[in-house]
PDB file of C-alpha atoms and ligand atoms in Angstrom:
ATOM      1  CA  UNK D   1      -9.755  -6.565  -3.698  1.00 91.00           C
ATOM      2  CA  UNK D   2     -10.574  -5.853  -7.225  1.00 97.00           C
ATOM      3  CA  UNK D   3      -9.771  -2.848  -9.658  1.00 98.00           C
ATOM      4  CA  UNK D   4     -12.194  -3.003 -12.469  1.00 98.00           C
ATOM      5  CA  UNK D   5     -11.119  -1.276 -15.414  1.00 98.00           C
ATOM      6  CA  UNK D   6     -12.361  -1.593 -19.135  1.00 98.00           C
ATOM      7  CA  UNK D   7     -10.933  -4.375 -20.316  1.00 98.00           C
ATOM      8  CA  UNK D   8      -9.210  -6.044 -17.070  1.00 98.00           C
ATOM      9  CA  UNK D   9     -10.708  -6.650 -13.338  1.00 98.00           C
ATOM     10  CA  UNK D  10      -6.467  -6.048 -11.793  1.00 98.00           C
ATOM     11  CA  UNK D  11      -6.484  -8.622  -8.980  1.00 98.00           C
ATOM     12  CA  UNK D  12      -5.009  -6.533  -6.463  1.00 98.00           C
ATOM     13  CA  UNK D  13      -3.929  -9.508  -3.557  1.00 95.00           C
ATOM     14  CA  UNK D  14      -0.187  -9.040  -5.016  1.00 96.00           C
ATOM     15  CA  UNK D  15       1.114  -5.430  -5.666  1.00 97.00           C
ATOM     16  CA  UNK D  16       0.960  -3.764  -9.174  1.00 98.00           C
ATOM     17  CA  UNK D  17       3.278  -1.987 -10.648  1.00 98.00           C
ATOM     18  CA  UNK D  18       2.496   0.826 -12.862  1.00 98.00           C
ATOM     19  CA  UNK D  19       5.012   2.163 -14.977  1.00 98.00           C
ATOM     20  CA  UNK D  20       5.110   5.736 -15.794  1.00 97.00           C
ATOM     21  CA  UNK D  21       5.376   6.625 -19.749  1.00 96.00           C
ATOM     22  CA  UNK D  22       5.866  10.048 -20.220  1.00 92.00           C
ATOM     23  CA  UNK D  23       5.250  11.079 -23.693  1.00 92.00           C
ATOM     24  CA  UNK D  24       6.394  15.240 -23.353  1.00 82.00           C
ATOM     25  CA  UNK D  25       9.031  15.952 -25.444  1.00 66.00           C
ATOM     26  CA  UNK D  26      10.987  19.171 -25.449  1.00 54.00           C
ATOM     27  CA  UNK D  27      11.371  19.470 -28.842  1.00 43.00           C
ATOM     28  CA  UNK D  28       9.786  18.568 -32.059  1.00 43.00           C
ATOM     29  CA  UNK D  29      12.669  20.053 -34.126  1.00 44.00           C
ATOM     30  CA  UNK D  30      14.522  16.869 -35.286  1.00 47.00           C
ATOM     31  CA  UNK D  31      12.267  14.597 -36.906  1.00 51.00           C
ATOM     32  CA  UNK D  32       9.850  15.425 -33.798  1.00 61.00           C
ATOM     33  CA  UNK D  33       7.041  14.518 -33.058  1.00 72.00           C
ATOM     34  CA  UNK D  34       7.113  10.590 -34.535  1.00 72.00           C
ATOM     35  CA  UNK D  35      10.100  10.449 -32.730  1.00 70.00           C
ATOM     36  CA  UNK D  36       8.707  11.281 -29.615  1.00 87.00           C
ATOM     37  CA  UNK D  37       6.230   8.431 -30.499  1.00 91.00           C
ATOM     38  CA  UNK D  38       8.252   5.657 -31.014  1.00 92.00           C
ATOM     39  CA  UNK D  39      10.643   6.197 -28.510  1.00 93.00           C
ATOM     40  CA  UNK D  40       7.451   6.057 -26.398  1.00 95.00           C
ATOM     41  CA  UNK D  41       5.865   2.826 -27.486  1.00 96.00           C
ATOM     42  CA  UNK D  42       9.182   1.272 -27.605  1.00 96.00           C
ATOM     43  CA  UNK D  43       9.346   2.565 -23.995  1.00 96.00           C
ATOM     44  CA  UNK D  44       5.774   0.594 -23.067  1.00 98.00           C
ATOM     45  CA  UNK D  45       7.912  -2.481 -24.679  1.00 98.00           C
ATOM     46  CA  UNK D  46      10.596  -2.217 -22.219  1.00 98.00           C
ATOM     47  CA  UNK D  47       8.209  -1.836 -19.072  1.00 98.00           C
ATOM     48  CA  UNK D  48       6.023  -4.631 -20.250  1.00 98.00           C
ATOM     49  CA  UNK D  49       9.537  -6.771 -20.504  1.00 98.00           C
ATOM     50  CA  UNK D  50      10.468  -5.694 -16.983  1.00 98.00           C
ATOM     51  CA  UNK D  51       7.011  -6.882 -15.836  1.00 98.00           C
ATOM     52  CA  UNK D  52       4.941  -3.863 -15.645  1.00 98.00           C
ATOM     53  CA  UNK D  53       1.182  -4.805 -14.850  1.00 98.00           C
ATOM     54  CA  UNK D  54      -0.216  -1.303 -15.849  1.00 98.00           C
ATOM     55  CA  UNK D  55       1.075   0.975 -18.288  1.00 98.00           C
ATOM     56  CA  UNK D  56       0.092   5.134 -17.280  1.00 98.00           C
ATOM     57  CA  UNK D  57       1.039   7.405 -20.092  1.00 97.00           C
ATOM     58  CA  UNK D  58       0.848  11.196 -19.522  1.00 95.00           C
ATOM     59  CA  UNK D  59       1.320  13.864 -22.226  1.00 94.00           C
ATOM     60  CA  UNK D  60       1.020  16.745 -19.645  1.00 92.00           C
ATOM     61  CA  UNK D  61       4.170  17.175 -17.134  1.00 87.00           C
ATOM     62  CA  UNK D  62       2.727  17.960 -13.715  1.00 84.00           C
ATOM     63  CA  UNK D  63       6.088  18.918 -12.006  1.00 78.00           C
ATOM     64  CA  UNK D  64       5.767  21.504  -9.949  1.00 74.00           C
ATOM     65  CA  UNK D  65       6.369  25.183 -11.948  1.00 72.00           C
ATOM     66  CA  UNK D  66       5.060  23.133 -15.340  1.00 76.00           C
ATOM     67  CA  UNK D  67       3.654  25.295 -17.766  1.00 77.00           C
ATOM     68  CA  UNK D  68       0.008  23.640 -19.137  1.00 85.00           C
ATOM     69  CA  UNK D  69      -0.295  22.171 -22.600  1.00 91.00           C
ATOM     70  CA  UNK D  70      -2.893  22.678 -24.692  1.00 95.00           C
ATOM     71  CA  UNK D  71      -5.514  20.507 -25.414  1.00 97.00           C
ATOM     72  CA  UNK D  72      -4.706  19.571 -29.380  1.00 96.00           C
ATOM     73  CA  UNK D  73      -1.052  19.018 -28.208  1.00 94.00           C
ATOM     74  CA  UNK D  74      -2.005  16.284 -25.572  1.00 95.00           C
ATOM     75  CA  UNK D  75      -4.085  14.839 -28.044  1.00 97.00           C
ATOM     76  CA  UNK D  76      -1.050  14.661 -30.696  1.00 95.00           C
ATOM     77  CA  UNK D  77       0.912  13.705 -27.850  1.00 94.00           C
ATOM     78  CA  UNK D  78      -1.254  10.582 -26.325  1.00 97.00           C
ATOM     79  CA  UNK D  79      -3.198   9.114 -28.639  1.00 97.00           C
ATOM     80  CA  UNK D  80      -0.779   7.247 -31.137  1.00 97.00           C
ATOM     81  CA  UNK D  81       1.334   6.016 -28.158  1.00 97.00           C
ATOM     82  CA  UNK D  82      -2.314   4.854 -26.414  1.00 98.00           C
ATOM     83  CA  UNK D  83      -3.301   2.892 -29.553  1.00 98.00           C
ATOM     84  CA  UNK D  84       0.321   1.021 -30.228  1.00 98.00           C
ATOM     85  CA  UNK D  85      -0.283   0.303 -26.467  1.00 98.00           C
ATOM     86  CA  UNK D  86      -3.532  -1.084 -26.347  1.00 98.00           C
ATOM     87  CA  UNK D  87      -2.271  -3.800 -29.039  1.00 98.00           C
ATOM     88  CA  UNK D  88      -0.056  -5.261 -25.631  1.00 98.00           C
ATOM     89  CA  UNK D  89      -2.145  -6.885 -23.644  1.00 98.00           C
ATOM     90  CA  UNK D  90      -1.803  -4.953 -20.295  1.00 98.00           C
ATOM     91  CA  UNK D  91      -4.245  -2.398 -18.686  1.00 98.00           C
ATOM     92  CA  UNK D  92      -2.822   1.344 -20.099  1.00 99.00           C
ATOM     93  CA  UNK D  93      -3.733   4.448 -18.229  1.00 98.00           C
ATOM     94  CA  UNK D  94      -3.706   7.740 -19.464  1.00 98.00           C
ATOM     95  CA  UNK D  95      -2.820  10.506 -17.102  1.00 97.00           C
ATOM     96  CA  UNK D  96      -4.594  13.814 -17.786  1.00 97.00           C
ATOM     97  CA  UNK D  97      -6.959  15.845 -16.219  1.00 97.00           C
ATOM     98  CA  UNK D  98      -8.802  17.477 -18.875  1.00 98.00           C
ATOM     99  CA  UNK D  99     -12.180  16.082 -20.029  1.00 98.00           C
ATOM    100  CA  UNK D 100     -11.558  16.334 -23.989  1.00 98.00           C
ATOM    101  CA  UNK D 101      -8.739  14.259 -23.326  1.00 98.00           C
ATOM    102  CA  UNK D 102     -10.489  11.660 -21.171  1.00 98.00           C
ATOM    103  CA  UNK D 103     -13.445  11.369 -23.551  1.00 98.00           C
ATOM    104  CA  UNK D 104     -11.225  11.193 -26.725  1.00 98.00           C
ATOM    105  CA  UNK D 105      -8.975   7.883 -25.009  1.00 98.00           C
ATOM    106  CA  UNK D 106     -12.531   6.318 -23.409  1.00 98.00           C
ATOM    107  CA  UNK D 107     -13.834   6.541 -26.946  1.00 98.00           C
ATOM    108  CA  UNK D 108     -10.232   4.724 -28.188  1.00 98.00           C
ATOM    109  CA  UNK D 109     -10.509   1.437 -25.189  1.00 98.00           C
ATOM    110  CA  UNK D 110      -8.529   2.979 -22.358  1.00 98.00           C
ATOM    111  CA  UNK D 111      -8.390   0.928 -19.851  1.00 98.00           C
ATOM    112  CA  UNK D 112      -8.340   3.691 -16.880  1.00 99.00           C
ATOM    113  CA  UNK D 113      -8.322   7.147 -16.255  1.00 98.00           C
ATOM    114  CA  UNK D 114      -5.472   8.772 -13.513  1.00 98.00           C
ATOM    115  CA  UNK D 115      -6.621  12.216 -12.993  1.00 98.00           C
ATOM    116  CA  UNK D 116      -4.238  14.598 -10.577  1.00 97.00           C
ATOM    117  CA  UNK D 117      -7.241  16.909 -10.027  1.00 97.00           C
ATOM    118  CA  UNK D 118      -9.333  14.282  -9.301  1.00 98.00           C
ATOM    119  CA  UNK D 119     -12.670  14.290 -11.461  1.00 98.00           C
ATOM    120  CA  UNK D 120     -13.110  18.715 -10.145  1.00 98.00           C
ATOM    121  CA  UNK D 121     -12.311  19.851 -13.628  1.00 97.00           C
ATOM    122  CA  UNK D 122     -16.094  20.837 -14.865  1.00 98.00           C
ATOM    123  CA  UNK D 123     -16.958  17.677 -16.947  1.00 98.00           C
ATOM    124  CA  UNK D 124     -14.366  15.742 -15.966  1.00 98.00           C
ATOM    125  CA  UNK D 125     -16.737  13.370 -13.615  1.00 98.00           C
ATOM    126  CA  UNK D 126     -19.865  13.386 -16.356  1.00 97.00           C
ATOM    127  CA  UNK D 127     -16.874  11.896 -19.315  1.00 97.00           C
ATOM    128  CA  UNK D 128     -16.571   9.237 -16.550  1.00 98.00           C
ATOM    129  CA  UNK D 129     -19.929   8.135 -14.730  1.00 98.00           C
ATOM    130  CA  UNK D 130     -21.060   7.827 -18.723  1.00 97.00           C
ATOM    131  CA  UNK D 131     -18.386   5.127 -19.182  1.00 97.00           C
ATOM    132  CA  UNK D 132     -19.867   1.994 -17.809  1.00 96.00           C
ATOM    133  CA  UNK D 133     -16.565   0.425 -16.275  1.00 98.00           C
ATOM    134  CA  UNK D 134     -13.088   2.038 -16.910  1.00 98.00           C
ATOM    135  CA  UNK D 135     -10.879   2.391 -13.842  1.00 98.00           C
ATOM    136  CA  UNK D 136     -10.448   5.657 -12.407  1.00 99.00           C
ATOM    137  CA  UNK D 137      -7.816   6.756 -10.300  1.00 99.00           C
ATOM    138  CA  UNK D 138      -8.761   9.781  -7.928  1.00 98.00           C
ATOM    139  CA  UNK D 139      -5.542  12.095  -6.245  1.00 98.00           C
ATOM    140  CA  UNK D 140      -5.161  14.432  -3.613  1.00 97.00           C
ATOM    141  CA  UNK D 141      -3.726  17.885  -4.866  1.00 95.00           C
ATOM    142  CA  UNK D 142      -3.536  20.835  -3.250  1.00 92.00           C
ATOM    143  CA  UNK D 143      -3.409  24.170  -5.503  1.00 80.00           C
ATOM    144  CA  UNK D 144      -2.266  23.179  -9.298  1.00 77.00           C
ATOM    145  CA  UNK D 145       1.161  22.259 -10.535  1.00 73.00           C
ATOM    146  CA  UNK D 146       2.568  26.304 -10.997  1.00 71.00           C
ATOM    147  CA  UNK D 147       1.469  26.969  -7.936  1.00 72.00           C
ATOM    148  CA  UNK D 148       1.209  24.291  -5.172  1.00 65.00           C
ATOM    149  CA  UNK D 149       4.699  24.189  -3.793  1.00 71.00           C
ATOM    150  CA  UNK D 150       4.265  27.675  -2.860  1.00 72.00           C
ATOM    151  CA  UNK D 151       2.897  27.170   0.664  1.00 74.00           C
ATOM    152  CA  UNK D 152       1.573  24.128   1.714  1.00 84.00           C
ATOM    153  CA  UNK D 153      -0.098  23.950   4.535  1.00 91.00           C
ATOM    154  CA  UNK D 154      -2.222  21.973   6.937  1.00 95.00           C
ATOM    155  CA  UNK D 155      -3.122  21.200  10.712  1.00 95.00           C
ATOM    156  CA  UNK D 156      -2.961  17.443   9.849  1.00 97.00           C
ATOM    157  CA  UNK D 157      -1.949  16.615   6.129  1.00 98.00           C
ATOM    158  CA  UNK D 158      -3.454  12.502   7.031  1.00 98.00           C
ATOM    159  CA  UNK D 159      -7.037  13.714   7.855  1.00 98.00           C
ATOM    160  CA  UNK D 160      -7.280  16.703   4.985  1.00 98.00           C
ATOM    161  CA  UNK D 161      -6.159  14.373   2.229  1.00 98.00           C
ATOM    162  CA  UNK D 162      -8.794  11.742   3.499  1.00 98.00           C
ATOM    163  CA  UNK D 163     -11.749  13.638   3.559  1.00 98.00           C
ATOM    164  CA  UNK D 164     -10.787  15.107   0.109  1.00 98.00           C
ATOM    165  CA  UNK D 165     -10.294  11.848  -0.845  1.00 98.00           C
ATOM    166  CA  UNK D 166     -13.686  10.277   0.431  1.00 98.00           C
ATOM    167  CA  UNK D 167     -15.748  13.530  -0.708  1.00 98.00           C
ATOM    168  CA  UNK D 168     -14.225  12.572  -4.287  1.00 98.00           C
ATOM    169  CA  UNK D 169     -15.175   8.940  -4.028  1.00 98.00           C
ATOM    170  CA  UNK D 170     -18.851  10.108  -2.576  1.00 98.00           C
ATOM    171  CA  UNK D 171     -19.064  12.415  -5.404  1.00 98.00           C
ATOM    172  CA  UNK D 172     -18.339   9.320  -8.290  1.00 98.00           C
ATOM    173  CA  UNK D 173     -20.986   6.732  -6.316  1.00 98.00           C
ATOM    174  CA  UNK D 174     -23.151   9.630  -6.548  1.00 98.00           C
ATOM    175  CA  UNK D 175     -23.305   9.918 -10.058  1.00 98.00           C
ATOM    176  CA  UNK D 176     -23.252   6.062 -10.419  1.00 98.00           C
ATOM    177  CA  UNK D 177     -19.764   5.125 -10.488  1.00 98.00           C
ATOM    178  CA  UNK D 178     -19.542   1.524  -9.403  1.00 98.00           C
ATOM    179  CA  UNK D 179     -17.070   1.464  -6.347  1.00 98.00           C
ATOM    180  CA  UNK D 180     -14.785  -1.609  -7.981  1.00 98.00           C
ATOM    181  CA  UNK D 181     -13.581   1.222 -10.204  1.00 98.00           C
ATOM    182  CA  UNK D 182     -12.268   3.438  -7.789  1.00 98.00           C
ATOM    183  CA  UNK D 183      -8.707   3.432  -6.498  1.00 98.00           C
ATOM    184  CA  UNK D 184      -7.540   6.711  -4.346  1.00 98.00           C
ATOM    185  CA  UNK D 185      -3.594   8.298  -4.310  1.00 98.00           C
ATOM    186  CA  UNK D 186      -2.876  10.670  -1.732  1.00 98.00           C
ATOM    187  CA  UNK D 187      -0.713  12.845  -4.221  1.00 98.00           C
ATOM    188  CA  UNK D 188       3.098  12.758  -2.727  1.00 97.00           C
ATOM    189  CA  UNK D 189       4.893  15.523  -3.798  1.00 95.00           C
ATOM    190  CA  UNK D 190       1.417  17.879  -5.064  1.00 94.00           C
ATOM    191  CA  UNK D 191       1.304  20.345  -3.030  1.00 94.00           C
ATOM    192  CA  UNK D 192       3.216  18.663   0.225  1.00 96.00           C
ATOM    193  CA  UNK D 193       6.602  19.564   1.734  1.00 95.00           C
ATOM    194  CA  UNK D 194       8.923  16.961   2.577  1.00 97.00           C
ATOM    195  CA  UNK D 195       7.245  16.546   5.907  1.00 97.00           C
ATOM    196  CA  UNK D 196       3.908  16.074   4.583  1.00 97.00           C
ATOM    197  CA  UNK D 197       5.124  13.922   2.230  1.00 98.00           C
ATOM    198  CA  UNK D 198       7.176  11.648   4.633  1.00 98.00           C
ATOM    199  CA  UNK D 199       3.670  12.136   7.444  1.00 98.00           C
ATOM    200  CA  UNK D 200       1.784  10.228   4.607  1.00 98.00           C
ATOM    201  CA  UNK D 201       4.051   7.784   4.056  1.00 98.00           C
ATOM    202  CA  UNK D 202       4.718   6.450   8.013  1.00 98.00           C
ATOM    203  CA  UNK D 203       0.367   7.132   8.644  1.00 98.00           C
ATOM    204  CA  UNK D 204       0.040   5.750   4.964  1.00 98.00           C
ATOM    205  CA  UNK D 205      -2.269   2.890   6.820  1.00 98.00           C
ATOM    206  CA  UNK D 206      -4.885   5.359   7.983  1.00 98.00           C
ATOM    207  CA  UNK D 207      -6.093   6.086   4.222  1.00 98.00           C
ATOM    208  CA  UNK D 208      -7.032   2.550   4.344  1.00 98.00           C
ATOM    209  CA  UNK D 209     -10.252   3.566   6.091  1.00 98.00           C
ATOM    210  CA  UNK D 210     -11.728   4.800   3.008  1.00 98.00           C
ATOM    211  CA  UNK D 211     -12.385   1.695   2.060  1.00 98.00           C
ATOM    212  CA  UNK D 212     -10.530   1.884  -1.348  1.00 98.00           C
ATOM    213  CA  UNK D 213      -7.262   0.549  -2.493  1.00 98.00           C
ATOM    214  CA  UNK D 214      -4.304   2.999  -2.649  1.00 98.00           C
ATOM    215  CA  UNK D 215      -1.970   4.172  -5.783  1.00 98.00           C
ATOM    216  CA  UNK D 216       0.978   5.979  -4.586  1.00 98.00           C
ATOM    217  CA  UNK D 217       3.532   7.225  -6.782  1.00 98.00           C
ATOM    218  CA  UNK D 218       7.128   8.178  -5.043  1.00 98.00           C
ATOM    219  CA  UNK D 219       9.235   7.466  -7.821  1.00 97.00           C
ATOM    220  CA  UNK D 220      11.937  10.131  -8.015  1.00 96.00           C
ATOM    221  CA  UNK D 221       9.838  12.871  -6.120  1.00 97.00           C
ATOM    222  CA  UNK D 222      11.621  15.605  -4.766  1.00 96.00           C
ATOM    223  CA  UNK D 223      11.460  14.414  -1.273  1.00 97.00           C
ATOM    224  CA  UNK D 224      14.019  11.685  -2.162  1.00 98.00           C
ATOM    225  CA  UNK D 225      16.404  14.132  -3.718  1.00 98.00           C
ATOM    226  CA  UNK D 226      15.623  16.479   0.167  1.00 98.00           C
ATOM    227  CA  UNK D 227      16.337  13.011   2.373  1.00 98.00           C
ATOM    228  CA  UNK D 228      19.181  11.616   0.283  1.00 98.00           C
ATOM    229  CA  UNK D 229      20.646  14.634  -1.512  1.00 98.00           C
ATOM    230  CA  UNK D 230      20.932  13.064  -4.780  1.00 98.00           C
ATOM    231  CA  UNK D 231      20.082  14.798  -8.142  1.00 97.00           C
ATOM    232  CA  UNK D 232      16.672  13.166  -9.935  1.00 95.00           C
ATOM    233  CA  UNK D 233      19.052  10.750 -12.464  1.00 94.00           C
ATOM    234  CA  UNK D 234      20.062   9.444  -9.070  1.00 97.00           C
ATOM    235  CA  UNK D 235      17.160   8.519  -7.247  1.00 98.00           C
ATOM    236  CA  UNK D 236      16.665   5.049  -8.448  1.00 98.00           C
ATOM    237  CA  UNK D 237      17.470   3.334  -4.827  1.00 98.00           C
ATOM    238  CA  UNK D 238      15.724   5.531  -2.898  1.00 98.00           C
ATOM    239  CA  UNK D 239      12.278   5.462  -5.286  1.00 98.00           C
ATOM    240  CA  UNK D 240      12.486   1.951  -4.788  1.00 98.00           C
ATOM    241  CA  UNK D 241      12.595   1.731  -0.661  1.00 98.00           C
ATOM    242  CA  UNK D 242      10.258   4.742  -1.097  1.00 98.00           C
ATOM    243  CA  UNK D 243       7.797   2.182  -3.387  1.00 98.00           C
ATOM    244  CA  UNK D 244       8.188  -1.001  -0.623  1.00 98.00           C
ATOM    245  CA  UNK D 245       7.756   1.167   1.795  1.00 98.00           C
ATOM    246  CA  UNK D 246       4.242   2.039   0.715  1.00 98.00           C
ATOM    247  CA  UNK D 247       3.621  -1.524  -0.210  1.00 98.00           C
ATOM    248  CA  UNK D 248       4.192  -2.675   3.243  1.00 96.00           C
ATOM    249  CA  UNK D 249       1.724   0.231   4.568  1.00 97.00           C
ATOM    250  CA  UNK D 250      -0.594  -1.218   2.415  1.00 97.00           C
ATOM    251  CA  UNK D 251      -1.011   0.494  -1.259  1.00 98.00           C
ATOM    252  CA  UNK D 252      -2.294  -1.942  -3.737  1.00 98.00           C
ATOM    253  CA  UNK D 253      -0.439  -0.176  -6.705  1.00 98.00           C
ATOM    254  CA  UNK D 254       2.958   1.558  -7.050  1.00 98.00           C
ATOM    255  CA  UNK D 255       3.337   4.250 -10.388  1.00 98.00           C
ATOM    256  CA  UNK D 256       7.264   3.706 -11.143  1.00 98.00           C
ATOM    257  CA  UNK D 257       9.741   5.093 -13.335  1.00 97.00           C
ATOM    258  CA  UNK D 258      12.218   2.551 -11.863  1.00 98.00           C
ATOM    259  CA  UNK D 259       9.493  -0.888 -13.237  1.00 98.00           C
ATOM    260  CA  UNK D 260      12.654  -3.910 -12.936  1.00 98.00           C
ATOM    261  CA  UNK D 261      14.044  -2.652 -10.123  1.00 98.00           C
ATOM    262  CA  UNK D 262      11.124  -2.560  -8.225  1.00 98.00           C
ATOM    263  CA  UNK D 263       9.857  -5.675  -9.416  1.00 98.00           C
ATOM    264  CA  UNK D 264      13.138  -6.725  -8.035  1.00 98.00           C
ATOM    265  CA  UNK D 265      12.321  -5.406  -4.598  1.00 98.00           C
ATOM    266  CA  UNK D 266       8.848  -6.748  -4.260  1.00 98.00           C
ATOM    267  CA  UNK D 267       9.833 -10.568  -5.434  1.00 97.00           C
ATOM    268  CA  UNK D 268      12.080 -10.342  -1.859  1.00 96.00           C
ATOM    269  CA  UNK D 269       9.516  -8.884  -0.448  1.00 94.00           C
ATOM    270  CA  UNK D 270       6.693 -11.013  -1.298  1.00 94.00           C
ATOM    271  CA  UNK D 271       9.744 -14.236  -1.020  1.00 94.00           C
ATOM    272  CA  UNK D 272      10.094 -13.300   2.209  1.00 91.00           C
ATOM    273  CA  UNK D 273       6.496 -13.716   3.272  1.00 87.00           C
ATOM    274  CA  UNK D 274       5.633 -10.326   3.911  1.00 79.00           C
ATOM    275  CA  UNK D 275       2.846 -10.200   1.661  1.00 76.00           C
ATOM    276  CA  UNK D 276      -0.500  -9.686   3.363  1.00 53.00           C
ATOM    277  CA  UNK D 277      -2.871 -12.422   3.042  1.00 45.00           C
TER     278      UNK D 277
HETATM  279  N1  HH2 R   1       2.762  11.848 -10.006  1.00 92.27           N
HETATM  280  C1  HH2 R   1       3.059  12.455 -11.168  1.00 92.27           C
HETATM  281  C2  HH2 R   1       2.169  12.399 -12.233  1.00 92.27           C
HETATM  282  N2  HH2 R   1       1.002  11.717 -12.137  1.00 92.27           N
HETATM  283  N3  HH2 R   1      -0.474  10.372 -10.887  1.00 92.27           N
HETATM  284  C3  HH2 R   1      -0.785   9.751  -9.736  1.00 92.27           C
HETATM  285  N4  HH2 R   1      -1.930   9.047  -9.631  1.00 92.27           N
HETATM  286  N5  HH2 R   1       0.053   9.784  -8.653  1.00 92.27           N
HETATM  287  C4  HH2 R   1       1.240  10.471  -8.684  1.00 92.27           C
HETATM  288  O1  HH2 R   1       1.956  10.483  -7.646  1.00 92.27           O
HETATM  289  C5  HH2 R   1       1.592  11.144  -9.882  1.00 92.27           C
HETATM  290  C6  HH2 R   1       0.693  11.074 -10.985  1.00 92.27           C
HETATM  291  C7  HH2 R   1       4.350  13.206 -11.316  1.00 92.27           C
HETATM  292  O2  HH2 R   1       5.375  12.363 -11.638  1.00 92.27           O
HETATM  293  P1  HH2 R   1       6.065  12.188 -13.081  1.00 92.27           P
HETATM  294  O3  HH2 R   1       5.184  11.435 -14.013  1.00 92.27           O
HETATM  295  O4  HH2 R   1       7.368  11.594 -12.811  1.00 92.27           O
HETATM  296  O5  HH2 R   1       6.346  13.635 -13.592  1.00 92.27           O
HETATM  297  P2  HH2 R   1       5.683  14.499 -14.733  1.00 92.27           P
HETATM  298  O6  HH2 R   1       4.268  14.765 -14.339  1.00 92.27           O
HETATM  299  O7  HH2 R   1       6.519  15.721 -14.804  1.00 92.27           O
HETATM  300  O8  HH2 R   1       5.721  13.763 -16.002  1.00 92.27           O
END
């Protein structure tokens, strides 16, 4: 299996890890916003050094009860850190759902595209079937970050989030989308409640179906904190079973705050032949 993104086709027969560079600073008061830059490309740095094998950097927090951002601040926010990080010689996401965004970094070499909303903001899915190869990431959401912890609900969270998921994929081969560039993400944490969350995990296999390799991004999500009581500064252990766990259900990629640590994990992992193929 093969993710084809812009500049890189990832091999995916050993596990990626993707780590998560969040560039959304609270405040812009003390020397500000370069601040807030540099910290975040020296942050890329770090993950590389740890062994990242995909960088995804976000200038929109999608925690649950997050107010939006506007469009001009994402841009501000994103684009200096996404050109000091194309100069390292990884594949580097950028996580945003809003089609100004994903135009303006396609038009700068990004490498791939991780939308939470999965292509249904209106021209979100044209900025993308007129790229000829970046990698696209499409997630299951339900409801939008203020609002989807509210009540979630469903009869079987496993079969809702895969048809979502496959009418998304349908809807990018539709418009041309070559599949290589796919990847699907069942959203933990987006509009799930612990159960949900944990029904994905142990029936994580039956996404598999789809014919698609899976992203799945646990790393200090709420559920953790629920199942091991510990604040999110704390959650470092339990992201990384959380991260193995899914690896060994069979996702292809893992979105980590937590990048040596879980590199850590896999190597004994993969050591102790439990590696597919
Ligand atoms: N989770 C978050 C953000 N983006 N993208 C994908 N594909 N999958 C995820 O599970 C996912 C995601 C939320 O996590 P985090 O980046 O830690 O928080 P915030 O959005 O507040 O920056």
């Amino acid at each position: 299996m093969f993710w084809q993104t812009t500049r890189f086709r990832i091999d995916l027969r050993r596990p990626q890890v993707m780590g998560i560079v969040n560039v959304t600073p609270d405040s812009f008061s003390d020397g500000g916003r370069l601040a807030g830059t540099m910290a975040a490309i020296r942050h890329c740095e770090q993950l590389l050094a740890q062994g990242a094998d995909i960088l995804d950097i976000g200038g929109e927090s999608t925690r649950p009860g997050a107010a939006p951002v506007s469009l001009d601040e994402e841009l501000a926010r994103v684009l200096p850190v996404l050109d000091a990080a194309l100069t390292l010689g990884c594949p580097v996401s950028i996580d945003t759902s809003k089609p100004a965004v994903m135009r303006a970094v396609l038009a700068r070499g990004a490498d791939i595209v991780n939308d939470i909303n999965a292509l249904q903001t209106p021209g979100a899915l044209d900025a993308l079937a007129r790229h000829s190869s970046c990698g696209i990431c499409l997630m299951h959401m339900r409801g939008d970050p203020r609002t989807m912890q509210r009540w979630p609900q469903y009869d079987d969270v496993l079969r809702e989030v895969g048809e979502f998921l496959e009418e998304r994929l349908r809807a990018c081969l539709a418009r041309g989308v070559e599949i290589e560039r796919i990847v699907l993400d069942p959203g933990i944490g987006f509009g799930k409640s612990v159960a949900h969350n944990l029904d994905l995990l142990r029936r994580q296999r039956e996404l598999l179906s789809l014919g698609r390799p899976l992203l799945v991004g646990w790393s200090r999500k709420s559920t953790l904190g629920a199942i091991t009581g510990r604040d999110i500064s704390q959650r470092q252990a339990a992201s990384v079973a959380a991260a193995l766990a899914a690896v060994q259900s069979g996702a292809c990629i893992v979105r980590v705050h937590d990048v040596a640590a879980t590199i850590d994990a896999l190597k004994v992992w993969a050591a102790a032949g439990l590696a597919r193929g």
